[in-house]
CSV table of C-alpha atoms in Angstrom, one decimal:
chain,number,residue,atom,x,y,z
I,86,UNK,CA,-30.2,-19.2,-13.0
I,87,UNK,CA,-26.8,-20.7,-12.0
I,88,UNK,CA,-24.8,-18.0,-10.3
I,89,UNK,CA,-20.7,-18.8,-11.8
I,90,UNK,CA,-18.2,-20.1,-9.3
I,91,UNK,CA,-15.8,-17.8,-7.9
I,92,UNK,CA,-12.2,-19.1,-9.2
I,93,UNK,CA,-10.2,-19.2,-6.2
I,94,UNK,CA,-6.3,-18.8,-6.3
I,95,UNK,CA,-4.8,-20.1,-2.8
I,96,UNK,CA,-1.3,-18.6,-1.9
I,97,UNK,CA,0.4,-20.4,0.6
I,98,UNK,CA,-2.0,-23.6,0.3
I,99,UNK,CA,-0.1,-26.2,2.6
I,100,UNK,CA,0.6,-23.9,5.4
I,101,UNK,CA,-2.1,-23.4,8.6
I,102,UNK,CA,-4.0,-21.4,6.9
I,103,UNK,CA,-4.2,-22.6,3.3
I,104,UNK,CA,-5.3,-25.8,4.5
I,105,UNK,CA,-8.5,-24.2,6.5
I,106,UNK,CA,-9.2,-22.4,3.5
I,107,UNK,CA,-9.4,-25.4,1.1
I,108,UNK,CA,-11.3,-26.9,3.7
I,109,UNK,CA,-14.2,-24.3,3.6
I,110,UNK,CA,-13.7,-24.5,-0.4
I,111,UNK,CA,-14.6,-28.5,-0.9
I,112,UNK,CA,-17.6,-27.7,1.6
I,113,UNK,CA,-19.0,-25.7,-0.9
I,114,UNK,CA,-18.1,-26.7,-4.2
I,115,UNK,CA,-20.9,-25.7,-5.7
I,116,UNK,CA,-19.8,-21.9,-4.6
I,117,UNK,CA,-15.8,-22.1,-5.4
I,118,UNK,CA,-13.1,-24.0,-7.6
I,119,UNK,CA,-9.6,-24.0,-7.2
I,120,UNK,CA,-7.6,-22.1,-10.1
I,121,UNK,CA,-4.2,-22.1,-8.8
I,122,UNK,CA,-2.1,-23.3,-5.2
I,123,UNK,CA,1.3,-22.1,-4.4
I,124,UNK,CA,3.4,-23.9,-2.1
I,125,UNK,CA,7.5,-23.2,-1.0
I,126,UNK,CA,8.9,-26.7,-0.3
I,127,UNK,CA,6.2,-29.0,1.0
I,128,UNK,CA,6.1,-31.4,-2.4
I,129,UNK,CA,3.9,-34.5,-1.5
I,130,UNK,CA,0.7,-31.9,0.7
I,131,UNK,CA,1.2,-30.3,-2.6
I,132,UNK,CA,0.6,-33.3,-4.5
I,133,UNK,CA,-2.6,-34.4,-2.5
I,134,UNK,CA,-3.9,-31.1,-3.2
I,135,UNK,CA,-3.6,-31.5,-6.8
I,136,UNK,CA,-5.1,-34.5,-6.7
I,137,UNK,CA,-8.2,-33.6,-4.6
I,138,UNK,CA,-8.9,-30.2,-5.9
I,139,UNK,CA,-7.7,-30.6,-9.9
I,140,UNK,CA,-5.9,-26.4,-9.9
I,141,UNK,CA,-5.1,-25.6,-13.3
I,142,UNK,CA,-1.7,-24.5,-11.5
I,143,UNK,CA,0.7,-25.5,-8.8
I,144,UNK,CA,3.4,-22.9,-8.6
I,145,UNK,CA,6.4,-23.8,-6.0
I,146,UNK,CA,9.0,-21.2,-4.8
I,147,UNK,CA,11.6,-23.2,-6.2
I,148,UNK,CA,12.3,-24.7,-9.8
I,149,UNK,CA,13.9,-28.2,-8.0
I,150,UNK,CA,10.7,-28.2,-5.9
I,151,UNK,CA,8.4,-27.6,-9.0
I,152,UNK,CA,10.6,-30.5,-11.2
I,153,UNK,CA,9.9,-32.9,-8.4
I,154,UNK,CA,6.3,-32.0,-8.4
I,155,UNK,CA,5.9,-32.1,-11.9
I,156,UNK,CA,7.4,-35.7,-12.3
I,157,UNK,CA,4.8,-37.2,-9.3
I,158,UNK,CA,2.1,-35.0,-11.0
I,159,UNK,CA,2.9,-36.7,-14.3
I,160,UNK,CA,3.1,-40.2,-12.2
I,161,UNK,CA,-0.4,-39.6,-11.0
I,162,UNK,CA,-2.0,-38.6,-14.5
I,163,UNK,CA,-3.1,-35.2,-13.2
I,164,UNK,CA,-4.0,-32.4,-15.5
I,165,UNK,CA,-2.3,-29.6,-13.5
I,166,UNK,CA,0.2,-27.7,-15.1
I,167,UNK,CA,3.8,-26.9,-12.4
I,168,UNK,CA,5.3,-23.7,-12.8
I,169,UNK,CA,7.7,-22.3,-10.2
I,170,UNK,CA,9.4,-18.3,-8.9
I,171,UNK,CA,8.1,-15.2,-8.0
I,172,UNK,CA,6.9,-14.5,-11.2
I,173,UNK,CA,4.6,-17.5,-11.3
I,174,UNK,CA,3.0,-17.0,-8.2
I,175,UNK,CA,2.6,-13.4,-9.0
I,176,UNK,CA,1.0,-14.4,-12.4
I,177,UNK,CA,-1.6,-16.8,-10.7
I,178,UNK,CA,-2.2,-14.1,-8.2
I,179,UNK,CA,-3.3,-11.6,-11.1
I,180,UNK,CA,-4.6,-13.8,-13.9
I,181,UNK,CA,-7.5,-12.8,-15.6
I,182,UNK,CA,-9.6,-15.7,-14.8
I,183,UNK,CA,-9.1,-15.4,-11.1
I,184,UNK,CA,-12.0,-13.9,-8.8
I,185,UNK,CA,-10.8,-14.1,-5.4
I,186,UNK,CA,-7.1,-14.9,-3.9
I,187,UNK,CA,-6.5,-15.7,-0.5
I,188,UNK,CA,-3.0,-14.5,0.6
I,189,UNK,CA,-1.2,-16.9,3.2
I,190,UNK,CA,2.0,-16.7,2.3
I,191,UNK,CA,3.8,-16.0,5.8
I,192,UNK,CA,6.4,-13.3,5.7
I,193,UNK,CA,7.6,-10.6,3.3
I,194,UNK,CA,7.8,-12.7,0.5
I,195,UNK,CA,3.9,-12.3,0.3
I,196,UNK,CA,3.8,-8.4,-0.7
I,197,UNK,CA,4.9,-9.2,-4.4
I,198,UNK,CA,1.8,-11.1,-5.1
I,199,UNK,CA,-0.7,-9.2,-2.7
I,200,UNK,CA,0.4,-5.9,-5.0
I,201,UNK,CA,0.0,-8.0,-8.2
I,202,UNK,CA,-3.9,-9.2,-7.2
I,203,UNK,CA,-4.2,-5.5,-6.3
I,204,UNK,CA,-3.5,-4.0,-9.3
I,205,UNK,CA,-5.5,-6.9,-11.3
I,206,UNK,CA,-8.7,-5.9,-9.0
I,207,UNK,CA,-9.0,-9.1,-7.1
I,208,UNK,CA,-11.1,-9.8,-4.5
I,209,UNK,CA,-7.8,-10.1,-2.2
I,210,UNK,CA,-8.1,-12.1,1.2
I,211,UNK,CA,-5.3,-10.8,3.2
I,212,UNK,CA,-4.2,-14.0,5.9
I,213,UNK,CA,-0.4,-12.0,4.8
I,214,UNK,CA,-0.1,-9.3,7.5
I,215,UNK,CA,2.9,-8.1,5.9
I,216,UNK,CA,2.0,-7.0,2.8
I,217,UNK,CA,0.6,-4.2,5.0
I,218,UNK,CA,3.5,-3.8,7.8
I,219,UNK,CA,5.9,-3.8,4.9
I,220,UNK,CA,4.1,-2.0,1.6
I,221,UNK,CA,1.7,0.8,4.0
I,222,UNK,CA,0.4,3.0,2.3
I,223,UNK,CA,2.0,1.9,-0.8
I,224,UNK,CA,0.0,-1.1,-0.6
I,225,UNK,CA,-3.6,0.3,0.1
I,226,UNK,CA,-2.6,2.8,-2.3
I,227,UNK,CA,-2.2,0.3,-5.2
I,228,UNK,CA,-5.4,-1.4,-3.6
I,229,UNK,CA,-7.1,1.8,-4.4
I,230,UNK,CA,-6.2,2.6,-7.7
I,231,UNK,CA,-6.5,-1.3,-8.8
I,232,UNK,CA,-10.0,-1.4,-7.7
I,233,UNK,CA,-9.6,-4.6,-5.8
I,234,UNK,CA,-11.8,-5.4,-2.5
I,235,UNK,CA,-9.3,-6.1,0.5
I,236,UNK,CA,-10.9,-8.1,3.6
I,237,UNK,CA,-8.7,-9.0,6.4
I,238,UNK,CA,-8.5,-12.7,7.1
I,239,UNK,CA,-6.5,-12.4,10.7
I,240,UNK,CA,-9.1,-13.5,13.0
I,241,UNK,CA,-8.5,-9.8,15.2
I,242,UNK,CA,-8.7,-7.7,11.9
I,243,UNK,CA,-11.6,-10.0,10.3
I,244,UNK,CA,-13.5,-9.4,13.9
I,245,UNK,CA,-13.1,-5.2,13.6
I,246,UNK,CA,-14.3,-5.6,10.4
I,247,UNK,CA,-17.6,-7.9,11.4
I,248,UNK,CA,-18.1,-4.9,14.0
I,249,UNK,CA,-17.9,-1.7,11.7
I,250,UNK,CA,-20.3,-0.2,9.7
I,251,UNK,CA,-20.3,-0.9,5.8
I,252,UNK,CA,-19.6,2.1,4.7
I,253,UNK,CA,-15.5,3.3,5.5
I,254,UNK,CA,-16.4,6.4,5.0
I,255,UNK,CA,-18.3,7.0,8.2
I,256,UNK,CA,-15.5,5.5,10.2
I,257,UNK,CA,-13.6,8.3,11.0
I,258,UNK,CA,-16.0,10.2,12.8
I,259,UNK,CA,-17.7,6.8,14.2
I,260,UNK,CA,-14.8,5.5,15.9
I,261,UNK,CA,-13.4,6.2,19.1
I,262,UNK,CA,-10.6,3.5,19.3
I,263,UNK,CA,-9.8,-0.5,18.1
I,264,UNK,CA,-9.0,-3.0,20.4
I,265,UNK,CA,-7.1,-5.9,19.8
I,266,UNK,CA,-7.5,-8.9,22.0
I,267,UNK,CA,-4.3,-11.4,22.2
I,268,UNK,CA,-4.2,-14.8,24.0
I,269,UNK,CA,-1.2,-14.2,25.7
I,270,UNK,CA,0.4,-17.1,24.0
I,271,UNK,CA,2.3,-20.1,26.5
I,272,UNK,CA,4.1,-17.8,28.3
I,273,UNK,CA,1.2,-15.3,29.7
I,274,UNK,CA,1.7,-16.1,33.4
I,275,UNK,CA,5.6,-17.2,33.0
I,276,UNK,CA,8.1,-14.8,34.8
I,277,UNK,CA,10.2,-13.0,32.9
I,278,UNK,CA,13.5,-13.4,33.8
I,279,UNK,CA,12.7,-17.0,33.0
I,280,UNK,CA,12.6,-16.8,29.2
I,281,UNK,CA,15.9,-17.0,28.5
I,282,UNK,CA,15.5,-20.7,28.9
I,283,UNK,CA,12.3,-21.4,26.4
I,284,UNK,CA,12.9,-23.8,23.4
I,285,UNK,CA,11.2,-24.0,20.1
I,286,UNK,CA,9.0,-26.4,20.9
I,287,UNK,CA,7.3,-24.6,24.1
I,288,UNK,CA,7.2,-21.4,21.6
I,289,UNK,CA,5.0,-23.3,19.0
I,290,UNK,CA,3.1,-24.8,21.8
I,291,UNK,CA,-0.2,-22.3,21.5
I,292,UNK,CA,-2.8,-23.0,24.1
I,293,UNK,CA,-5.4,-21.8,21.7
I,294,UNK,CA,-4.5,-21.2,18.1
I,295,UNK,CA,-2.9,-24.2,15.5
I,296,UNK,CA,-0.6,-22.2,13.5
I,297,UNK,CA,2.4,-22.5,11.8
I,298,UNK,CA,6.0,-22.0,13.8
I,299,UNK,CA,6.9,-18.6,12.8
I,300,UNK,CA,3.7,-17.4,13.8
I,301,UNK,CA,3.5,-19.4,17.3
I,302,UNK,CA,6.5,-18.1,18.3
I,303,UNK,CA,5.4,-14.4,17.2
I,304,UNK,CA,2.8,-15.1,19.1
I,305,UNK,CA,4.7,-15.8,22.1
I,306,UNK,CA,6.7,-13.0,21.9
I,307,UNK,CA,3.3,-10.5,21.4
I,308,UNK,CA,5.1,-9.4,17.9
I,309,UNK,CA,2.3,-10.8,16.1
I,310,UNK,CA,0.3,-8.2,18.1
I,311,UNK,CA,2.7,-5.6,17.1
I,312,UNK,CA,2.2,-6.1,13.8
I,313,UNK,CA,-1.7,-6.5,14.0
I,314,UNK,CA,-1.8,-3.2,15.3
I,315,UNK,CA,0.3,-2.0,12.7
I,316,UNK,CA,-1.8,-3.3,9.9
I,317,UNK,CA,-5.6,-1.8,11.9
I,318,UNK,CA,-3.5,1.4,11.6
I,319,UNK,CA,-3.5,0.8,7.6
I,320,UNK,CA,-6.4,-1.2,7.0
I,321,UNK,CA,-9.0,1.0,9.4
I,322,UNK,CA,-7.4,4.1,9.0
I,323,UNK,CA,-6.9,5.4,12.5
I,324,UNK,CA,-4.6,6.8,14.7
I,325,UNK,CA,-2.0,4.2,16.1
I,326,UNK,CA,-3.5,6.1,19.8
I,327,UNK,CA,-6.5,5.1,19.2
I,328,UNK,CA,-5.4,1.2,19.1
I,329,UNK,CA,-5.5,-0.3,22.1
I,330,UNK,CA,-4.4,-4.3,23.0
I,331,UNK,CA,-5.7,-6.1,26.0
I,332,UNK,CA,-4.8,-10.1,26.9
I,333,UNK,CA,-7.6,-12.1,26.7
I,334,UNK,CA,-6.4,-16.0,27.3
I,335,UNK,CA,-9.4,-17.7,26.4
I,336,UNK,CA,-9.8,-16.3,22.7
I,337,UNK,CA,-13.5,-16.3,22.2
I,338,UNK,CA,-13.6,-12.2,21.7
I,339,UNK,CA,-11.9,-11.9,18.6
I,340,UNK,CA,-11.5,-8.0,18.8
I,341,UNK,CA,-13.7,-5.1,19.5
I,342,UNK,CA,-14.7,-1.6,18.5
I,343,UNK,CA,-15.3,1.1,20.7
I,344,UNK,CA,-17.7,4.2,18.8
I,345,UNK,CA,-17.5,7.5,19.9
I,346,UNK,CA,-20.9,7.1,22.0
I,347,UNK,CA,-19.1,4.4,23.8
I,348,UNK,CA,-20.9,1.7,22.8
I,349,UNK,CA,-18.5,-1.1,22.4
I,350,UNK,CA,-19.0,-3.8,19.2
I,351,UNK,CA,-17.4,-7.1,19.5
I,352,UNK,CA,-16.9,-10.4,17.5
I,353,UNK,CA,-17.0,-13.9,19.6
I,354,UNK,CA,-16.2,-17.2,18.1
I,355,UNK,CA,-14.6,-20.6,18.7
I,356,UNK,CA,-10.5,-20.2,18.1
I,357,UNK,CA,-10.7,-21.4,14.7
I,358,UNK,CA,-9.4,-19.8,11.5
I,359,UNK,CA,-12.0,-21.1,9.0
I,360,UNK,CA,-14.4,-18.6,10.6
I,361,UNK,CA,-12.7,-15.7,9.1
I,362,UNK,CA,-11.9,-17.4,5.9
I,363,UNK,CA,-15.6,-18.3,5.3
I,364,UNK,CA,-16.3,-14.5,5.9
I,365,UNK,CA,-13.3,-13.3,3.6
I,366,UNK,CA,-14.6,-16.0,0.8
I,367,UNK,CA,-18.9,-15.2,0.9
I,368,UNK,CA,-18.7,-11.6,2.4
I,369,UNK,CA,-21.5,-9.7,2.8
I,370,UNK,CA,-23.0,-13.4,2.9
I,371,UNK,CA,-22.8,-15.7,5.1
I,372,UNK,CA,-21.7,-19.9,4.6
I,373,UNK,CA,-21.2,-22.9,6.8
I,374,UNK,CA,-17.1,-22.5,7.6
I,375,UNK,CA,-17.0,-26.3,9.7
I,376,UNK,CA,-16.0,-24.6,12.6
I,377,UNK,CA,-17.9,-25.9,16.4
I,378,UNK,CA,-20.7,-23.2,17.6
I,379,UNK,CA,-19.8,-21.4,20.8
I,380,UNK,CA,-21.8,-23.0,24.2
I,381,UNK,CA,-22.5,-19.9,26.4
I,382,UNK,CA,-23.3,-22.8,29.1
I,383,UNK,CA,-20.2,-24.1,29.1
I,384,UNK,CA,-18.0,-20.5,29.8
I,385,UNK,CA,-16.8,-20.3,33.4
I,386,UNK,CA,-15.8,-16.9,32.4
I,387,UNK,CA,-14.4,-14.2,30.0
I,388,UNK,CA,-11.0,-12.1,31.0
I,389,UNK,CA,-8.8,-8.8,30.3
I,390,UNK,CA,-5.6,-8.0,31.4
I,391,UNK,CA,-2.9,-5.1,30.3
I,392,UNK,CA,-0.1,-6.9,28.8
I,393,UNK,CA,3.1,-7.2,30.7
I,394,UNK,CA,5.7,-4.7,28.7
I,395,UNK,CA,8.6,-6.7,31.0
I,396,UNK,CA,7.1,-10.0,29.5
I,397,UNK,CA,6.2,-8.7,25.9
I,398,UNK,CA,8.3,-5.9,25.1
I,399,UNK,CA,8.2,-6.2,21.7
I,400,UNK,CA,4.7,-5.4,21.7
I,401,UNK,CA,5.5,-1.1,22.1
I,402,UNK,CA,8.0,-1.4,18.8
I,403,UNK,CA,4.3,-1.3,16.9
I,404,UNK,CA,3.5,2.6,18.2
I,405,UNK,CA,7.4,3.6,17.9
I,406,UNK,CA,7.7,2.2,14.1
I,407,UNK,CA,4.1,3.8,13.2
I,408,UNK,CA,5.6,7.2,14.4
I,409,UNK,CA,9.0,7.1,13.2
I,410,UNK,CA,10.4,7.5,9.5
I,411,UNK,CA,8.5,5.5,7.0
I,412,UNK,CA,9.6,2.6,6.1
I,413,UNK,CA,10.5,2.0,9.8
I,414,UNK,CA,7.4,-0.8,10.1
I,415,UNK,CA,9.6,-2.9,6.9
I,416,UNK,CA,12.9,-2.3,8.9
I,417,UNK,CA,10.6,-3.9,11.8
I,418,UNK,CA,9.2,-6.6,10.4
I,419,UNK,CA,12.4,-7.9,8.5
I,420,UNK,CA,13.9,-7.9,11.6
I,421,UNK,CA,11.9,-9.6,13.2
I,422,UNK,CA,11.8,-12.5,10.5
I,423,UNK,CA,15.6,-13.1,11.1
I,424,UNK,CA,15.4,-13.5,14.6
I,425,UNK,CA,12.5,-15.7,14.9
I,426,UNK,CA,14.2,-17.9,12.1
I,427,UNK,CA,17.5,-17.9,14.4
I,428,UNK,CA,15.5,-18.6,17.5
I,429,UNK,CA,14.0,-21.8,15.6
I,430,UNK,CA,17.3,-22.6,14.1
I,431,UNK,CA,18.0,-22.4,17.8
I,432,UNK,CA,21.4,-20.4,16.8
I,433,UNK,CA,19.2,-16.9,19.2
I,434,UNK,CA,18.1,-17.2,23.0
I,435,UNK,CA,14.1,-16.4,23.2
I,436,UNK,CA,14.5,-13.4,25.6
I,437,UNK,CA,17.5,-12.4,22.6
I,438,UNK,CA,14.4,-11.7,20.0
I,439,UNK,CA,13.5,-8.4,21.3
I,440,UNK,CA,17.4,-7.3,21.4
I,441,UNK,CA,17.8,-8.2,17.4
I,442,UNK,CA,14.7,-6.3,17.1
I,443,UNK,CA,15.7,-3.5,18.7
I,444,UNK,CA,19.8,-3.1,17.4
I,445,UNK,CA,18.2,-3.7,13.5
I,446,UNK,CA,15.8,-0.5,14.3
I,447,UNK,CA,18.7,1.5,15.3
I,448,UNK,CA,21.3,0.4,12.7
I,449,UNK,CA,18.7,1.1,9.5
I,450,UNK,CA,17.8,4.6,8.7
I,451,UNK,CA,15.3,4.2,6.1
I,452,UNK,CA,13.8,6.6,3.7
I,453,UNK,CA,10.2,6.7,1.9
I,454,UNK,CA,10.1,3.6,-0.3
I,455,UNK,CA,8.2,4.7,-3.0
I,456,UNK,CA,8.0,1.3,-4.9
I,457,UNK,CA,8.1,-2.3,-4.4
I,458,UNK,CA,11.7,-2.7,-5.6
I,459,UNK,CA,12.4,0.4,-2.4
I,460,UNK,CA,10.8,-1.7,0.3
I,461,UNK,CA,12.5,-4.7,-1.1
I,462,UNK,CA,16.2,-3.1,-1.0
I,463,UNK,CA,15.1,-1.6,2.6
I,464,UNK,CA,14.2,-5.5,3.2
I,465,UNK,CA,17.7,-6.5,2.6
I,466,UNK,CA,19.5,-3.9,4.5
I,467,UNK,CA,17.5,-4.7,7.6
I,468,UNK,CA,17.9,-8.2,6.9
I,469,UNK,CA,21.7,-7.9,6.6
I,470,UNK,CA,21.7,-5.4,10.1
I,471,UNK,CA,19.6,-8.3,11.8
I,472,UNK,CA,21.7,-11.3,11.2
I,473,UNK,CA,24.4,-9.6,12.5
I,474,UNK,CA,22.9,-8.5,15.4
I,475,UNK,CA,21.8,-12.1,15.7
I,476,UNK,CA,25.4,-13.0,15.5
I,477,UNK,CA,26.0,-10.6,18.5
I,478,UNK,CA,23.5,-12.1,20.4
I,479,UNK,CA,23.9,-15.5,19.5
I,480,UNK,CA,22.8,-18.5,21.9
């Protein structure tokens, strides 16, 4: 007998990781079909999507976005129907029909959907990390009651995962600590006092990693550690002293679990994201993702280092927001956003980053958000606190 396709909705389809993921789907289209894509401005990728993978919806952010799709989509003959706004991508994120959504949209703007595919009971493929810095426990909470399966796509979280046994509830007495492996990103062996000089483009040069620009230059700045250690804290249910990060530059250990025997468990693949979107999409099976095999021949070696704190200072803000107020991790991450959007804009110094970080932490007092429409006014107030601290601190 035929086993059904799984109905895949894609959020965030034409960034870095949307792509990888349609490219495991059309390896195996006898497995998956695209339902539904969501895109925020990029009009023609979403077009060629449309026309390779047939989605019964395209949602943009925007309704002049969505208009211009839907007049090429009506150009080309193409069946798929454009809608555009929050509520649409929420409503492909939850619709009945849907079995599995993979979450890429980068930022905060991703927690509306992740929440709606959690309270439909999705199979929920989280590539958003900040569905967890900014909803916590409100997030695995609705996760919970909605009956949905959550599996990390982040390569680190996907690896901790891999490594653990399947059953969470032995994991509090089986683990001793996670750790977190980082590249280092361009600027691992670059002298501090040097950084107030770095450009955008040397930011979204990775050595390692193709990613999109607010996540290269996260990634130089170790935030996108910060925040990986603030989402294991939610997704694995440990202490944030039992997290640990170490920089390892050549990226083949993906992350590793340490048990209480000290036995150590790690993950090891090539740098590619379609490895933990292959895992996300067949879990507990086991498909071809495209991605090269690893040559053990060809390794001259595999190094850890302790991370600089006068090179990555942001990377501490991860234990001081986990231990603060809740709500602090949101006031983080929105933060955050602002200043990596004014170093790109190139209106923020690099070394200025951790400063906006810092000033929004101390200017926003928040207290418990107990729904979405709390962490979304907490959004806005730290947003309003970091763009002018960015103002302060402008280039």
């Amino acid at each position: 007998m035929n086993t059904p396709k799984q109905r895949i909705t894609v959020l965030g389809s034409t960034g870095s990781v949307g792509v990888s993921t349609l490219d495991v789907i059309s390896r195996h289209p006898d497995r998956f079909e695209v339902f539904a894509l969501s895109a925020s401005t990029k009009v023609d990728e979403m077009l060629a999507q449309c026309a390779r993978f047939s989605p019964r919806y395209a949602v943009m952010a925007s309704a002049p976005h969505a208009a211009l799709l839907a007049e090429k989509i009506e150009q080309n003959n193409l069946g798929t129907k454009v809608l555009s706004g929050d509520d649409a991508i929420e409503r492909i994120a939850s619709h009945e029909e849907v079995d599995a959504v993979m979450a890429a949209i980068v930022g905060a703007a991703g927690l509306g959907p992740c929440l709606a595919a959690a309270r439909a009971g999705k199979r929920l493929l989280l590539a958003n990390k900040e569905a967890l810095v900014v909803g916590g426990e409100l997030f695995m909470r609705t996760v919970r009651d909605g009956g949905a399966t959550l599996l990390p796509i982040d390569s680190e979280h996907s690896a901790i995962f891999q490594s653990l046994p399947e059953d969470p509830s032995t994991w509090p007495r089986r683990i001793d600590k996670i750790i977190l492996t980082a590249s280092g990103g361009p600027f691992r062996t670059r002298a501090p006092d040097t950084l107030g000089t770095v450009t955008p483009e040397q930011a979204c040069a990775h050595p390692n990693w193709v990613m999109g620009r607010k996540i290269s230059v996260d990634s130089a700045t170790m935030m996108n550690k910060a925040l990986e250690v603030i989402e294991a804290r939610h997704l694995f249910g440990v202490l944030p002293e039992q997290i640990e990060v170490v920089i390892h530059p050549q990226s083949v250990v993906h992350s590793m679990v340490q048990f209480t025997d000290a036995s150590v468990i790690a993950q090891l693949g090539t740098p590619d994201m379609r490895v933990p979107i292959a895992v996300g999409l067949a879990w507990p099976e086991r498909i071809e993702s495209g991605a090269a095999r690893l040559d053990f021949r060809q390794m001259a070696s595999l190094s850890f280092d302790a991370p600089d704190a006068a090179l990555f200072p942001g990377l501490g803000l991860a234990w001081h927001a986990l231990r603060a107020a809740p709500g602090t991790t949101a006031v983080l991450n929105a933060a955050n956003e602002v200043a990596v959007e004014a170093f790109l804009d190139r209106r923020l110094r690099f070394d200025r980053i951790h400063a906006v970080n810092m000033e929004t932490l101390e200017a926003v007092s928040p207290s418990k958000p107990a729904s979405l429409a709390d962490l979304l006014a907490l959004d806005a107030s730290a947003r309003a606190a970091a763009n002018a601290a960015a103002l302060r601190f402008a280039a």
